[in-house]
Amino acid sequence: MRDLPAASEVTFPGVFSWSPVTSAAVTTAIGADPGAWNVWRNRRLTPAPLPSAWFRRASGSPLVYRVSDILSWLAARRGDQLDTPTTWRLSLARDLGQEVTDPAEVRKLAHLYARAAGPRLPGGVTFTPTGFRDYLASLLAA
């Protein structure tokens, strides 16, 4: 875990910071061995995955994480402060050219873009109808 990159050095191509990604995408982005990630997760050293009930069963039943949770976790490991609204605000600015400072507006825009993207995610992950509704609600509550 000592060699994990800084949050600013990690990218998740094709997704926003409020987006869900599989543990395979996480380990690729941070350069970690998938087996090591599982050990860390079993020891509760990683962020908690999103509720598995939100997603349709997939081959291998991958765990799914929100990108902002991974970035905040990486920052905290180095003693840096990086909260969820900040990761979303940075993603809006970098990926969509939206300069927004009001946290409520950041949440609304994340919700809007997530809803527009729909329940199918890169990497073969698909929300259940109820899971997608709950995920969207979680964006407004973050």
PDB file of C-alpha atoms in Angstrom:
ATOM      1  CA  MET A   1       0.000   0.000   0.000  1.00  0.00           C
ATOM      2  CA  ARG A   2       3.007   2.259   0.381  1.00  0.00           C
ATOM      3  CA  ASP A   3       3.377   2.577  -3.381  1.00  0.00           C
ATOM      4  CA  LEU A   4      -0.167   3.732  -4.116  1.00  0.00           C
ATOM      5  CA  PRO A   5      -0.300   6.843  -6.303  1.00  0.00           C
ATOM      6  CA  ALA A   6      -1.595  10.225  -5.231  1.00  0.00           C
ATOM      7  CA  ALA A   7      -5.225  10.876  -6.100  1.00  0.00           C
ATOM      8  CA  SER A   8      -4.098  13.562  -8.558  1.00  0.00           C
ATOM      9  CA  GLU A   9      -2.118  10.935 -10.487  1.00  0.00           C
ATOM     10  CA  VAL A  10      -5.050   8.552 -10.989  1.00  0.00           C
ATOM     11  CA  THR A  11      -7.382   8.609 -13.959  1.00  0.00           C
ATOM     12  CA  PHE A  12     -10.444   6.589 -14.799  1.00  0.00           C
ATOM     13  CA  PRO A  13     -10.809   7.104 -18.567  1.00  0.00           C
ATOM     14  CA  GLY A  14     -14.316   7.561 -19.862  1.00  0.00           C
ATOM     15  CA  VAL A  15     -16.042   8.047 -16.508  1.00  0.00           C
ATOM     16  CA  PHE A  16     -16.731  10.917 -14.135  1.00  0.00           C
ATOM     17  CA  SER A  17     -15.801  11.063 -10.461  1.00  0.00           C
ATOM     18  CA  TRP A  18     -19.394  10.275  -9.402  1.00  0.00           C
ATOM     19  CA  SER A  19     -19.405   7.202 -11.658  1.00  0.00           C
ATOM     20  CA  PRO A  20     -19.358   3.627 -10.397  1.00  0.00           C
ATOM     21  CA  VAL A  21     -16.446   1.434 -11.530  1.00  0.00           C
ATOM     22  CA  THR A  22     -15.574  -2.199 -10.912  1.00  0.00           C
ATOM     23  CA  SER A  23     -12.752  -3.319  -8.666  1.00  0.00           C
ATOM     24  CA  ALA A  24     -10.893  -4.374 -11.847  1.00  0.00           C
ATOM     25  CA  ALA A  25     -11.027  -0.768 -13.072  1.00  0.00           C
ATOM     26  CA  VAL A  26      -9.856   0.421  -9.650  1.00  0.00           C
ATOM     27  CA  THR A  27      -6.855  -1.899  -9.518  1.00  0.00           C
ATOM     28  CA  THR A  28      -5.899  -0.956 -13.081  1.00  0.00           C
ATOM     29  CA  ALA A  29      -6.166   2.772 -12.347  1.00  0.00           C
ATOM     30  CA  ILE A  30      -4.120   2.643  -9.150  1.00  0.00           C
ATOM     31  CA  GLY A  31      -1.669   0.010 -10.378  1.00  0.00           C
ATOM     32  CA  ALA A  32      -2.495  -2.488  -7.632  1.00  0.00           C
ATOM     33  CA  ASP A  33      -2.532  -6.245  -7.837  1.00  0.00           C
ATOM     34  CA  PRO A  34      -6.145  -7.525  -7.773  1.00  0.00           C
ATOM     35  CA  GLY A  35      -5.218 -10.111  -5.150  1.00  0.00           C
ATOM     36  CA  ALA A  36      -3.695  -7.431  -2.929  1.00  0.00           C
ATOM     37  CA  TRP A  37      -6.830  -5.311  -3.375  1.00  0.00           C
ATOM     38  CA  ASN A  38      -8.951  -8.253  -2.161  1.00  0.00           C
ATOM     39  CA  VAL A  39      -6.734  -8.711   0.885  1.00  0.00           C
ATOM     40  CA  TRP A  40      -6.966  -4.995   1.696  1.00  0.00           C
ATOM     41  CA  ARG A  41     -10.741  -5.101   1.219  1.00  0.00           C
ATOM     42  CA  ASN A  42     -11.093  -8.135   3.490  1.00  0.00           C
ATOM     43  CA  ARG A  43      -9.075  -6.265   6.113  1.00  0.00           C
ATOM     44  CA  ARG A  44     -11.388  -3.256   5.649  1.00  0.00           C
ATOM     45  CA  LEU A  45      -8.555  -1.038   4.449  1.00  0.00           C
ATOM     46  CA  THR A  46     -10.330   0.072   1.264  1.00  0.00           C
ATOM     47  CA  PRO A  47     -13.435   2.178   0.787  1.00  0.00           C
ATOM     48  CA  ALA A  48     -16.689   0.274   1.057  1.00  0.00           C
ATOM     49  CA  PRO A  49     -18.126  -0.853  -2.269  1.00  0.00           C
ATOM     50  CA  LEU A  50     -21.524   0.366  -3.378  1.00  0.00           C
ATOM     51  CA  PRO A  51     -24.404  -1.927  -2.358  1.00  0.00           C
ATOM     52  CA  SER A  52     -24.331  -5.079  -4.484  1.00  0.00           C
ATOM     53  CA  ALA A  53     -28.166  -5.055  -4.559  1.00  0.00           C
ATOM     54  CA  TRP A  54     -27.920  -1.982  -6.814  1.00  0.00           C
ATOM     55  CA  PHE A  55     -26.435  -4.042  -9.656  1.00  0.00           C
ATOM     56  CA  ARG A  56     -27.487  -6.948 -11.843  1.00  0.00           C
ATOM     57  CA  ARG A  57     -25.497 -10.080 -11.291  1.00  0.00           C
ATOM     58  CA  ALA A  58     -22.489 -10.245 -13.569  1.00  0.00           C
ATOM     59  CA  SER A  59     -19.866 -12.838 -14.307  1.00  0.00           C
ATOM     60  CA  GLY A  60     -17.642 -13.068 -11.267  1.00  0.00           C
ATOM     61  CA  SER A  61     -19.933 -10.725  -9.296  1.00  0.00           C
ATOM     62  CA  PRO A  62     -17.564  -7.745  -9.373  1.00  0.00           C
ATOM     63  CA  LEU A  63     -17.601  -5.236  -6.564  1.00  0.00           C
ATOM     64  CA  VAL A  64     -18.406  -1.698  -7.629  1.00  0.00           C
ATOM     65  CA  TYR A  65     -17.004   1.519  -6.169  1.00  0.00           C
ATOM     66  CA  ARG A  66     -17.672   5.190  -6.789  1.00  0.00           C
ATOM     67  CA  VAL A  67     -14.613   6.890  -8.315  1.00  0.00           C
ATOM     68  CA  SER A  68     -14.826   9.760  -5.802  1.00  0.00           C
ATOM     69  CA  ASP A  69     -14.584   7.262  -2.926  1.00  0.00           C
ATOM     70  CA  ILE A  70     -11.381   5.823  -4.388  1.00  0.00           C
ATOM     71  CA  LEU A  71      -9.869   9.277  -4.956  1.00  0.00           C
ATOM     72  CA  SER A  72     -10.776  10.473  -1.447  1.00  0.00           C
ATOM     73  CA  TRP A  73      -9.350   7.255   0.022  1.00  0.00           C
ATOM     74  CA  LEU A  74      -6.067   7.695  -1.876  1.00  0.00           C
ATOM     75  CA  ALA A  75      -5.807  11.314  -0.699  1.00  0.00           C
ATOM     76  CA  ALA A  76      -6.514  10.368   2.930  1.00  0.00           C
ATOM     77  CA  ARG A  77      -3.789   7.711   2.824  1.00  0.00           C
ATOM     78  CA  ARG A  78      -1.314  10.533   2.160  1.00  0.00           C
ATOM     79  CA  GLY A  79      -2.816  12.850   4.764  1.00  0.00           C
ATOM     80  CA  ASP A  80      -4.447  15.053   2.124  1.00  0.00           C
ATOM     81  CA  GLN A  81      -8.003  16.393   2.196  1.00  0.00           C
ATOM     82  CA  LEU A  82     -10.180  15.546  -0.797  1.00  0.00           C
ATOM     83  CA  ASP A  83     -13.899  15.247  -0.237  1.00  0.00           C
ATOM     84  CA  THR A  84     -16.603  13.921  -2.533  1.00  0.00           C
ATOM     85  CA  PRO A  85     -18.035  17.304  -3.617  1.00  0.00           C
ATOM     86  CA  THR A  86     -14.547  18.508  -4.526  1.00  0.00           C
ATOM     87  CA  THR A  87     -13.842  15.454  -6.699  1.00  0.00           C
ATOM     88  CA  TRP A  88     -17.171  15.989  -8.460  1.00  0.00           C
ATOM     89  CA  ARG A  89     -16.516  19.725  -8.927  1.00  0.00           C
ATOM     90  CA  LEU A  90     -13.085  18.987 -10.415  1.00  0.00           C
ATOM     91  CA  SER A  91     -14.600  16.392 -12.738  1.00  0.00           C
ATOM     92  CA  LEU A  92     -17.261  18.837 -13.909  1.00  0.00           C
ATOM     93  CA  ALA A  93     -14.577  21.422 -14.681  1.00  0.00           C
ATOM     94  CA  ARG A  94     -12.077  19.041 -16.295  1.00  0.00           C
ATOM     95  CA  ASP A  95     -14.424  16.746 -18.196  1.00  0.00           C
ATOM     96  CA  LEU A  96     -17.392  18.979 -19.000  1.00  0.00           C
ATOM     97  CA  GLY A  97     -16.088  22.544 -18.815  1.00  0.00           C
ATOM     98  CA  GLN A  98     -18.566  23.368 -16.033  1.00  0.00           C
ATOM     99  CA  GLU A  99     -17.089  25.743 -13.439  1.00  0.00           C
ATOM    100  CA  VAL A 100     -19.395  25.285 -10.435  1.00  0.00           C
ATOM    101  CA  THR A 101     -18.620  26.138  -6.813  1.00  0.00           C
ATOM    102  CA  ASP A 102     -21.972  25.697  -5.072  1.00  0.00           C
ATOM    103  CA  PRO A 103     -22.056  22.149  -3.591  1.00  0.00           C
ATOM    104  CA  ALA A 104     -25.816  21.831  -4.149  1.00  0.00           C
ATOM    105  CA  GLU A 105     -25.375  22.708  -7.819  1.00  0.00           C
ATOM    106  CA  VAL A 106     -22.485  20.226  -8.097  1.00  0.00           C
ATOM    107  CA  ARG A 107     -24.751  17.452  -6.740  1.00  0.00           C
ATOM    108  CA  LYS A 108     -27.569  18.445  -9.107  1.00  0.00           C
ATOM    109  CA  LEU A 109     -25.263  18.377 -12.131  1.00  0.00           C
ATOM    110  CA  ALA A 110     -23.763  15.021 -11.129  1.00  0.00           C
ATOM    111  CA  HIS A 111     -27.301  13.668 -10.780  1.00  0.00           C
ATOM    112  CA  LEU A 112     -28.303  15.100 -14.159  1.00  0.00           C
ATOM    113  CA  TYR A 113     -25.300  13.661 -16.009  1.00  0.00           C
ATOM    114  CA  ALA A 114     -25.582  10.271 -14.265  1.00  0.00           C
ATOM    115  CA  ARG A 115     -29.282  10.043 -15.118  1.00  0.00           C
ATOM    116  CA  ALA A 116     -28.520  10.942 -18.748  1.00  0.00           C
ATOM    117  CA  ALA A 117     -25.796   8.270 -18.916  1.00  0.00           C
ATOM    118  CA  GLY A 118     -28.310   5.629 -17.875  1.00  0.00           C
ATOM    119  CA  PRO A 119     -28.075   2.365 -15.959  1.00  0.00           C
ATOM    120  CA  ARG A 120     -25.479   0.626 -18.172  1.00  0.00           C
ATOM    121  CA  LEU A 121     -21.867   1.292 -17.272  1.00  0.00           C
ATOM    122  CA  PRO A 122     -18.562   0.669 -19.021  1.00  0.00           C
ATOM    123  CA  GLY A 123     -17.140  -2.701 -18.075  1.00  0.00           C
ATOM    124  CA  GLY A 124     -20.430  -4.579 -18.328  1.00  0.00           C
ATOM    125  CA  VAL A 125     -21.940  -3.366 -15.061  1.00  0.00           C
ATOM    126  CA  THR A 126     -25.674  -2.709 -15.124  1.00  0.00           C
ATOM    127  CA  PHE A 127     -27.895  -1.280 -12.421  1.00  0.00           C
ATOM    128  CA  THR A 128     -31.181  -2.853 -11.440  1.00  0.00           C
ATOM    129  CA  PRO A 129     -34.085  -0.401 -11.854  1.00  0.00           C
ATOM    130  CA  THR A 130     -34.310   0.071  -8.082  1.00  0.00           C
ATOM    131  CA  GLY A 131     -30.533   0.260  -7.778  1.00  0.00           C
ATOM    132  CA  PHE A 132     -30.315   2.987 -10.392  1.00  0.00           C
ATOM    133  CA  ARG A 133     -32.985   4.996  -8.580  1.00  0.00           C
ATOM    134  CA  ASP A 134     -31.123   4.573  -5.268  1.00  0.00           C
ATOM    135  CA  TYR A 135     -27.798   5.478  -6.880  1.00  0.00           C
ATOM    136  CA  LEU A 136     -29.269   8.668  -8.340  1.00  0.00           C
ATOM    137  CA  ALA A 137     -30.760   9.543  -4.947  1.00  0.00           C
ATOM    138  CA  SER A 138     -27.346   8.992  -3.331  1.00  0.00           C
ATOM    139  CA  LEU A 139     -25.829  11.611  -5.632  1.00  0.00           C
ATOM    140  CA  LEU A 140     -28.217  14.259  -4.339  1.00  0.00           C
ATOM    141  CA  ALA A 141     -27.516  13.263  -0.734  1.00  0.00           C
ATOM    142  CA  ALA A 142     -23.701  13.209  -0.967  1.00  0.00           C
TER     143      ALA A 142
END
